[in-house]
Each structure stands twice: as C-alpha cells, then as structure tokens.
C-alpha cells in the first residue's frame, strides 16, 4: 500500500475477503496497464532482486521470463513430496508442459497478458494457463529461500 502511494506506476488492490491466489492474480492482470507486467507472491519466497535480470532477458526478445527453483531446500518433506506428486500428475494428464520448479513469479509482455485475459476460464490454474498460451519463454533459476 505504501509503495502505491509513493510510486504512480505501482497499484495496490484490496479485497473484502480472501478469494484465493488465482482470483487475486487474475484481478492484478486485469488492473495492469504497462507494456511489461510482473507477478510475484507477496511472501517474498521469490527473490525480487531478480527483476532487473528478468527485464534484461525480456529485452533480448523473449515474451515471458519465468523464475524456477532448482531445489526445495528448507521446505517440509511432506510439502515437497505432495508438490512433486501434483505436478507429476499434471504432466501425465495434460498436453501442456509445466517445467519443474517453475514459479508464478514471471515478467510478461502486454501481448502475453492480453492473451491470458482473453481466455474465459472460470476455474483457473495459472501455471497451466501461462504455459498453454505459448510465446517465446526463457527461465531463470534460483535457490530456494530458507
């Protein structure tokens, strides 16, 4: 909220109650007005200091720059195991590839976001949608924060 008052290109959205991550992500994409749009979790599990590198990559001609963790160090083993099981099932049941360790933290061009917003999905799975719409994509790996 404080950043939004100090920087005109930062927007703050507030809801009357918790509607879930997917609804919040969609609302943010609908509100975004720029040529480049980034999304990230607010809990800072994803390193915001990667954003300049992500921007450098997108200016090389990519449409999407995605972050991915190459380890789950510091997470409870059950959470890691269930996450691995979930994504293994998704990979086997879907034609859309979701790269291992991929995060929602990404930088996208306006064209990519507009393509996502054109979809009429009601029950959204953003990682699947992000991958399904296509576009030239590159990945930046990082170590999991403890």
Coordinates of N, CA and C in Angstrom, one line a residue:
X1 N 0.8 -1.2 0.0 CA 0.0 0.0 0.0 C 0.9 1.2 0.0
X2 N 1.9 1.2 0.8 CA 2.8 2.4 0.9 C 3.5 2.6 -0.4
X3 N 4.0 1.6 -1.1 CA 4.6 1.8 -2.4 C 3.7 2.4 -3.4
X4 N 2.4 2.0 -3.4 CA 1.4 2.6 -4.3 C 1.2 4.1 -4.1
X5 N 1.4 4.5 -2.9 CA 1.2 6.0 -2.6 C 2.4 6.8 -3.0
X6 N 3.6 6.1 -3.1 CA 4.8 6.8 -3.4 C 5.2 6.7 -4.9
X7 N 4.7 5.6 -5.6 CA 5.1 5.4 -7.0 C 3.8 5.3 -7.8
X8 N 3.6 6.2 -8.8 CA 2.3 6.2 -9.5 C 2.1 4.9 -10.4
X9 N 3.2 4.2 -10.7 CA 3.0 3.0 -11.6 C 2.9 1.8 -10.8
X10 N 2.8 1.9 -9.5 CA 2.6 0.7 -8.6 C 1.1 0.8 -8.2
X11 N 0.4 -0.3 -8.3 CA -1.0 -0.4 -8.0 C -1.2 -1.3 -6.8
X12 N -2.1 -1.0 -5.9 CA -2.5 -1.8 -4.8 C -3.9 -2.2 -4.9
X13 N -4.2 -3.5 -4.8 CA -5.6 -4.0 -4.9 C -5.9 -4.6 -3.5
X14 N -7.1 -4.3 -3.1 CA -7.6 -4.9 -1.8 C -9.0 -5.5 -2.0
X15 N -9.2 -6.6 -1.3 CA -10.5 -7.3 -1.5 C -11.2 -7.3 -0.2
X16 N -12.5 -7.5 -0.2 CA -13.3 -7.5 1.0 C -13.1 -8.8 1.9
X17 N -12.5 -9.8 1.2 CA -12.2 -11.0 2.0 C -11.2 -11.8 1.1
X18 N -10.7 -12.9 1.6 CA -9.7 -13.7 0.8 C -10.5 -14.6 -0.2
X19 N -10.2 -14.3 -1.5 CA -10.8 -15.0 -2.6 C -9.9 -16.0 -3.2
X20 N -8.7 -16.1 -2.7 CA -7.7 -17.1 -3.2 C -6.7 -16.5 -4.1
X21 N -5.6 -17.2 -4.3 CA -4.5 -16.7 -5.1 C -4.8 -16.5 -6.5
X22 N -5.5 -17.5 -7.1 CA -5.9 -17.4 -8.5 C -6.8 -16.2 -8.8
X23 N -7.7 -15.9 -8.0 CA -8.6 -14.7 -8.2 C -7.8 -13.4 -8.0
X24 N -6.9 -13.4 -7.1 CA -6.0 -12.2 -6.9 C -5.1 -12.0 -8.1
X25 N -4.6 -13.1 -8.6 CA -3.7 -13.0 -9.7 C -4.4 -12.5 -11.0
X26 N -5.6 -13.0 -11.2 CA -6.4 -12.5 -12.3 C -6.8 -11.0 -12.2
X27 N -7.2 -10.6 -11.0 CA -7.5 -9.2 -10.7 C -6.3 -8.3 -11.0
X28 N -5.1 -8.8 -10.6 CA -3.9 -8.0 -10.9 C -3.6 -7.9 -12.3
X29 N -3.8 -8.9 -13.1 CA -3.5 -8.9 -14.5 C -4.5 -8.0 -15.2
X30 N -5.8 -8.0 -14.7 CA -6.8 -7.1 -15.3 C -6.5 -5.7 -15.0
X31 N -5.9 -5.4 -13.9 CA -5.6 -4.0 -13.5 C -4.4 -3.5 -14.2
X32 N -3.4 -4.3 -14.5 CA -2.1 -3.9 -15.1 C -2.3 -3.2 -16.4
X33 N -1.5 -2.1 -16.5 CA -1.7 -1.2 -17.7 C -0.4 -1.1 -18.5
X34 N 0.7 -1.6 -18.0 CA 2.0 -1.4 -18.6 C 2.3 -2.3 -19.8
X35 N 3.4 -2.0 -20.5 CA 3.9 -2.9 -21.6 C 4.5 -4.1 -21.1
X36 N 5.0 -4.1 -19.8 CA 5.6 -5.3 -19.2 C 4.9 -5.5 -17.8
X37 N 4.5 -6.7 -17.6 CA 3.8 -7.0 -16.3 C 4.5 -8.1 -15.6
X38 N 4.7 -7.9 -14.3 CA 5.3 -8.9 -13.5 C 4.4 -9.3 -12.4
X39 N 4.4 -10.6 -12.0 CA 3.6 -11.1 -10.9 C 4.5 -11.9 -10.0
X40 N 4.3 -11.7 -8.7 CA 5.1 -12.5 -7.7 C 4.3 -12.6 -6.4
X41 N 4.6 -13.6 -5.7 CA 3.9 -13.8 -4.4 C 4.4 -12.7 -3.4
X42 N 3.5 -12.3 -2.5 CA 3.8 -11.2 -1.6 C 4.6 -11.7 -0.4
X43 N 4.8 -13.0 -0.2 CA 5.5 -13.5 0.9 C 7.0 -13.5 0.8
X44 N 7.5 -13.0 -0.4 CA 8.9 -12.8 -0.7 C 9.7 -14.2 -0.7
X45 N 9.0 -15.3 -1.0 CA 9.7 -16.5 -1.3 C 10.5 -16.5 -2.5
X46 N 10.0 -15.6 -3.4 CA 10.7 -15.4 -4.7 C 11.5 -14.1 -4.6
X47 N 12.8 -14.2 -5.0 CA 13.7 -13.0 -4.9 C 13.4 -11.8 -5.8
X48 N 12.9 -10.7 -5.2 CA 12.6 -9.6 -6.1 C 13.9 -9.0 -6.8
X49 N 15.0 -9.3 -6.2 CA 16.3 -8.8 -6.8 C 16.5 -9.4 -8.2
X50 N 15.8 -10.4 -8.6 CA 15.9 -11.0 -10.0 C 15.3 -10.1 -11.0
X51 N 14.4 -9.2 -10.6 CA 13.6 -8.4 -11.6 C 14.5 -7.7 -12.6
X52 N 15.6 -7.1 -12.3 CA 16.5 -6.4 -13.3 C 17.0 -7.5 -14.3
X53 N 17.4 -8.6 -13.9 CA 17.9 -9.7 -14.8 C 16.7 -10.2 -15.7
X54 N 15.5 -10.3 -15.1 CA 14.3 -10.7 -15.9 C 14.1 -9.6 -17.0
X55 N 14.2 -8.4 -16.6 CA 13.9 -7.3 -17.6 C 15.0 -7.4 -18.7
X56 N 16.2 -7.6 -18.3 CA 17.3 -7.7 -19.3 C 17.0 -8.8 -20.3
X57 N 16.5 -9.9 -19.8 CA 16.2 -11.1 -20.6 C 15.0 -10.8 -21.6
X58 N 14.0 -10.1 -21.1 CA 12.8 -9.8 -21.9 C 13.2 -8.9 -23.1
X59 N 14.2 -8.0 -22.8 CA 14.6 -7.1 -23.9 C 15.4 -7.8 -24.9
X60 N 15.8 -9.0 -24.7 CA 16.5 -9.8 -25.7 C 15.6 -10.4 -26.7
X61 N 14.3 -10.2 -26.5 CA 13.3 -10.7 -27.5 C 12.4 -11.8 -26.9
X62 N 12.5 -12.1 -25.7 CA 11.5 -13.1 -25.1 C 10.2 -12.4 -24.7
X63 N 9.2 -13.1 -24.7 CA 7.8 -12.6 -24.3 C 7.6 -12.9 -22.9
X64 N 8.2 -13.9 -22.3 CA 8.0 -14.3 -20.9 C 9.3 -14.7 -20.3
X65 N 9.6 -14.2 -19.1 CA 10.7 -14.6 -18.4 C 10.2 -15.2 -17.1
X66 N 10.5 -16.5 -16.9 CA 9.9 -17.2 -15.7 C 11.0 -17.6 -14.8
X67 N 10.7 -17.5 -13.5 CA 11.7 -18.0 -12.5 C 11.3 -19.4 -12.1
X68 N 12.4 -20.2 -11.8 CA 12.2 -21.5 -11.3 C 13.2 -21.8 -10.2
X69 N 12.7 -22.5 -9.2 CA 13.6 -23.0 -8.1 C 14.2 -24.3 -8.6
X70 N 15.5 -24.5 -8.3 CA 16.1 -25.7 -8.7 C 16.3 -26.6 -7.5
X71 N 15.8 -26.2 -6.3 CA 15.7 -27.0 -5.1 C 14.6 -26.6 -4.2
X72 N 14.2 -27.4 -3.3 CA 13.1 -27.1 -2.4 C 13.7 -27.1 -0.9
X73 N 15.0 -26.8 -0.8 CA 15.7 -26.8 0.4 C 15.0 -26.0 1.5
X74 N 14.8 -26.5 2.7 CA 14.2 -25.8 3.8 C 12.7 -26.0 3.9
X75 N 12.1 -26.7 2.9 CA 10.7 -27.0 3.0 C 10.4 -28.3 3.7
X76 N 9.3 -28.4 4.4 CA 9.0 -29.7 5.0 C 8.9 -30.8 3.9
X77 N 9.4 -32.0 4.2 CA 9.4 -33.1 3.2 C 8.0 -33.4 2.6
X78 N 7.0 -33.4 3.5 CA 5.7 -33.7 3.0 C 5.2 -32.7 2.0
X79 N 5.4 -31.5 2.2 CA 5.0 -30.4 1.2 C 5.7 -30.7 -0.1
X80 N 7.0 -30.9 0.0 CA 7.8 -31.2 -1.3 C 7.3 -32.4 -2.0
X81 N 7.0 -33.5 -1.2 CA 6.5 -34.7 -1.8 C 5.2 -34.5 -2.5
X82 N 4.2 -33.9 -1.8 CA 2.9 -33.6 -2.4 C 3.0 -32.7 -3.6
X83 N 3.8 -31.7 -3.6 CA 4.0 -30.8 -4.7 C 4.5 -31.6 -5.9
X84 N 5.5 -32.5 -5.7 CA 6.1 -33.3 -6.7 C 5.0 -34.2 -7.3
X85 N 4.2 -34.8 -6.5 CA 3.2 -35.7 -6.9 C 2.1 -34.9 -7.8
X86 N 1.7 -33.8 -7.3 CA 0.7 -32.9 -8.0 C 1.2 -32.6 -9.4
X87 N 2.5 -32.1 -9.5 CA 3.0 -31.7 -10.8 C 3.3 -32.9 -11.7
X88 N 3.6 -34.1 -11.2 CA 3.8 -35.3 -11.9 C 2.4 -35.7 -12.6
X89 N 1.4 -35.6 -11.8 CA 0.0 -35.9 -12.3 C -0.4 -35.0 -13.4
X90 N -0.2 -33.7 -13.2 CA -0.5 -32.7 -14.2 C 0.3 -33.0 -15.5
X91 N 1.5 -33.3 -15.4 CA 2.3 -33.6 -16.6 C 1.8 -34.8 -17.3
X92 N 1.3 -35.8 -16.6 CA 0.8 -37.0 -17.2 C -0.6 -36.9 -17.8
X93 N -1.4 -36.0 -17.2 CA -2.8 -35.8 -17.6 C -3.0 -34.7 -18.6
X94 N -2.0 -33.9 -18.9 CA -2.2 -32.7 -19.7 C -1.1 -32.7 -20.9
X95 N -1.5 -32.1 -22.0 CA -0.6 -31.9 -23.1 C 0.3 -30.7 -22.9
X96 N 0.0 -29.9 -21.9 CA 0.7 -28.6 -21.6 C 1.9 -28.9 -20.6
X97 N 3.1 -28.6 -21.0 CA 4.2 -28.9 -20.2 C 4.4 -27.8 -19.2
X98 N 4.6 -28.2 -17.9 CA 4.9 -27.2 -16.9 C 6.3 -27.6 -16.4
X99 N 7.3 -26.7 -16.6 CA 8.7 -27.0 -16.2 C 8.8 -27.2 -14.7
X100 N 9.6 -28.2 -14.3 CA 9.8 -28.5 -12.9 C 10.4 -27.3 -12.2
X101 N 9.8 -27.0 -11.0 CA 10.2 -25.9 -10.2 C 9.8 -24.5 -10.6
X102 N 8.9 -24.4 -11.6 CA 8.5 -23.1 -12.1 C 7.6 -22.4 -11.1
X103 N 7.8 -21.1 -11.0 CA 7.1 -20.3 -10.1 C 6.1 -19.4 -10.8
X104 N 5.1 -18.8 -10.1 CA 4.3 -17.8 -10.7 C 5.0 -16.5 -11.0
X105 N 6.2 -16.3 -10.3 CA 7.0 -15.1 -10.5 C 7.5 -15.1 -11.9
X106 N 7.1 -14.1 -12.6 CA 7.4 -14.0 -14.0 C 7.2 -12.6 -14.5
X107 N 7.9 -12.3 -15.6 CA 7.7 -11.0 -16.3 C 7.2 -11.3 -17.7
X108 N 6.1 -10.6 -18.1 CA 5.4 -10.9 -19.4 C 5.2 -9.6 -20.2
X109 N 5.2 -9.7 -21.5 CA 4.8 -8.6 -22.3 C 3.3 -8.4 -22.2
X110 N 2.9 -7.2 -22.6 CA 1.5 -6.9 -22.7 C 0.7 -7.9 -23.6
X111 N 1.3 -8.3 -24.7 CA 0.7 -9.2 -25.6 C 0.3 -10.5 -24.9
X112 N 1.2 -11.0 -24.1 CA 1.0 -12.3 -23.4 C -0.1 -12.1 -22.4
X113 N -0.1 -11.0 -21.6 CA -1.2 -10.8 -20.6 C -2.5 -10.7 -21.3
X114 N -2.6 -9.9 -22.4 CA -3.8 -9.8 -23.2 C -4.3 -11.2 -23.6
X115 N -3.4 -12.0 -24.1 CA -3.9 -13.4 -24.5 C -4.4 -14.2 -23.3
X116 N -3.8 -14.0 -22.2 CA -4.3 -14.7 -21.0 C -5.7 -14.2 -20.6
X117 N -5.9 -12.9 -20.7 CA -7.1 -12.3 -20.3 C -8.3 -12.6 -21.3
X118 N -7.9 -12.9 -22.5 CA -9.0 -13.3 -23.5 C -9.6 -14.7 -23.2
X119 N -8.9 -15.5 -22.4 CA -9.4 -16.8 -22.0 C -10.6 -16.7 -21.1
X120 N -11.6 -17.5 -21.3 CA -12.8 -17.4 -20.4 C -12.8 -18.4 -19.3
X121 N -11.6 -18.8 -18.8 CA -11.5 -19.8 -17.8 C -12.2 -19.3 -16.5
X122 N -13.0 -20.1 -15.9 CA -13.6 -19.8 -14.6 C -12.7 -20.3 -13.5
X123 N -12.4 -21.6 -13.5 CA -11.5 -22.2 -12.5 C -10.1 -22.3 -13.1
X124 N -9.3 -21.3 -12.7 CA -8.0 -21.1 -13.3 C -6.9 -21.8 -12.5
X125 N -6.0 -22.3 -13.3 CA -4.7 -22.8 -12.8 C -3.6 -22.0 -13.6
X126 N -3.2 -21.0 -13.0 CA -2.3 -20.0 -13.7 C -1.1 -20.6 -14.3
X127 N -0.4 -21.5 -13.6 CA 0.8 -22.1 -14.2 C 0.5 -22.8 -15.5
X128 N -0.6 -23.5 -15.5 CA -1.0 -24.2 -16.7 C -1.4 -23.2 -17.8
X129 N -2.1 -22.1 -17.5 CA -2.5 -21.1 -18.5 C -1.3 -20.4 -19.0
X130 N -0.4 -20.0 -18.1 CA 0.8 -19.3 -18.6 C 1.6 -20.1 -19.6
X131 N 1.7 -21.4 -19.4 CA 2.4 -22.3 -20.3 C 1.6 -22.5 -21.6
X132 N 0.3 -22.7 -21.4 CA -0.6 -23.1 -22.5 C -0.6 -22.0 -23.6
X133 N -0.6 -20.7 -23.2 CA -0.8 -19.6 -24.2 C 0.5 -19.5 -25.1
X134 N 1.5 -20.2 -24.8 CA 2.7 -20.2 -25.6 C 3.6 -19.0 -25.5
X135 N 4.2 -18.5 -26.5 CA 5.1 -17.4 -26.6 C 6.5 -17.8 -26.3
X136 N 7.4 -17.0 -26.7 CA 8.8 -17.2 -26.5 C 9.2 -17.0 -25.1
X137 N 9.6 -18.1 -24.4 CA 9.9 -18.1 -23.0 C 11.3 -18.5 -22.6
X138 N 11.8 -17.9 -21.6 CA 13.1 -18.3 -21.0 C 13.0 -18.4 -19.5
X139 N 13.9 -19.1 -18.9 CA 13.8 -19.4 -17.5 C 15.1 -18.9 -16.7
X140 N 14.9 -18.4 -15.5 CA 16.0 -18.0 -14.6 C 15.8 -18.9 -13.4
X141 N 16.9 -19.6 -13.0 CA 16.8 -20.5 -11.8 C 17.4 -19.8 -10.6
X142 N 16.9 -20.2 -9.5 CA 17.4 -19.6 -8.2 C 17.3 -20.7 -7.1
X143 N 18.0 -20.5 -6.0 CA 18.0 -21.4 -4.9 C 16.8 -21.0 -4.0
X144 N 16.1 -22.0 -3.5 CA 15.0 -21.7 -2.6 C 15.5 -21.0 -1.3
X145 N 14.7 -20.0 -0.9 CA 15.0 -19.3 0.3 C 14.6 -20.1 1.5
X146 N 15.4 -20.1 2.5 CA 15.1 -20.9 3.7 C 14.2 -20.1 4.7

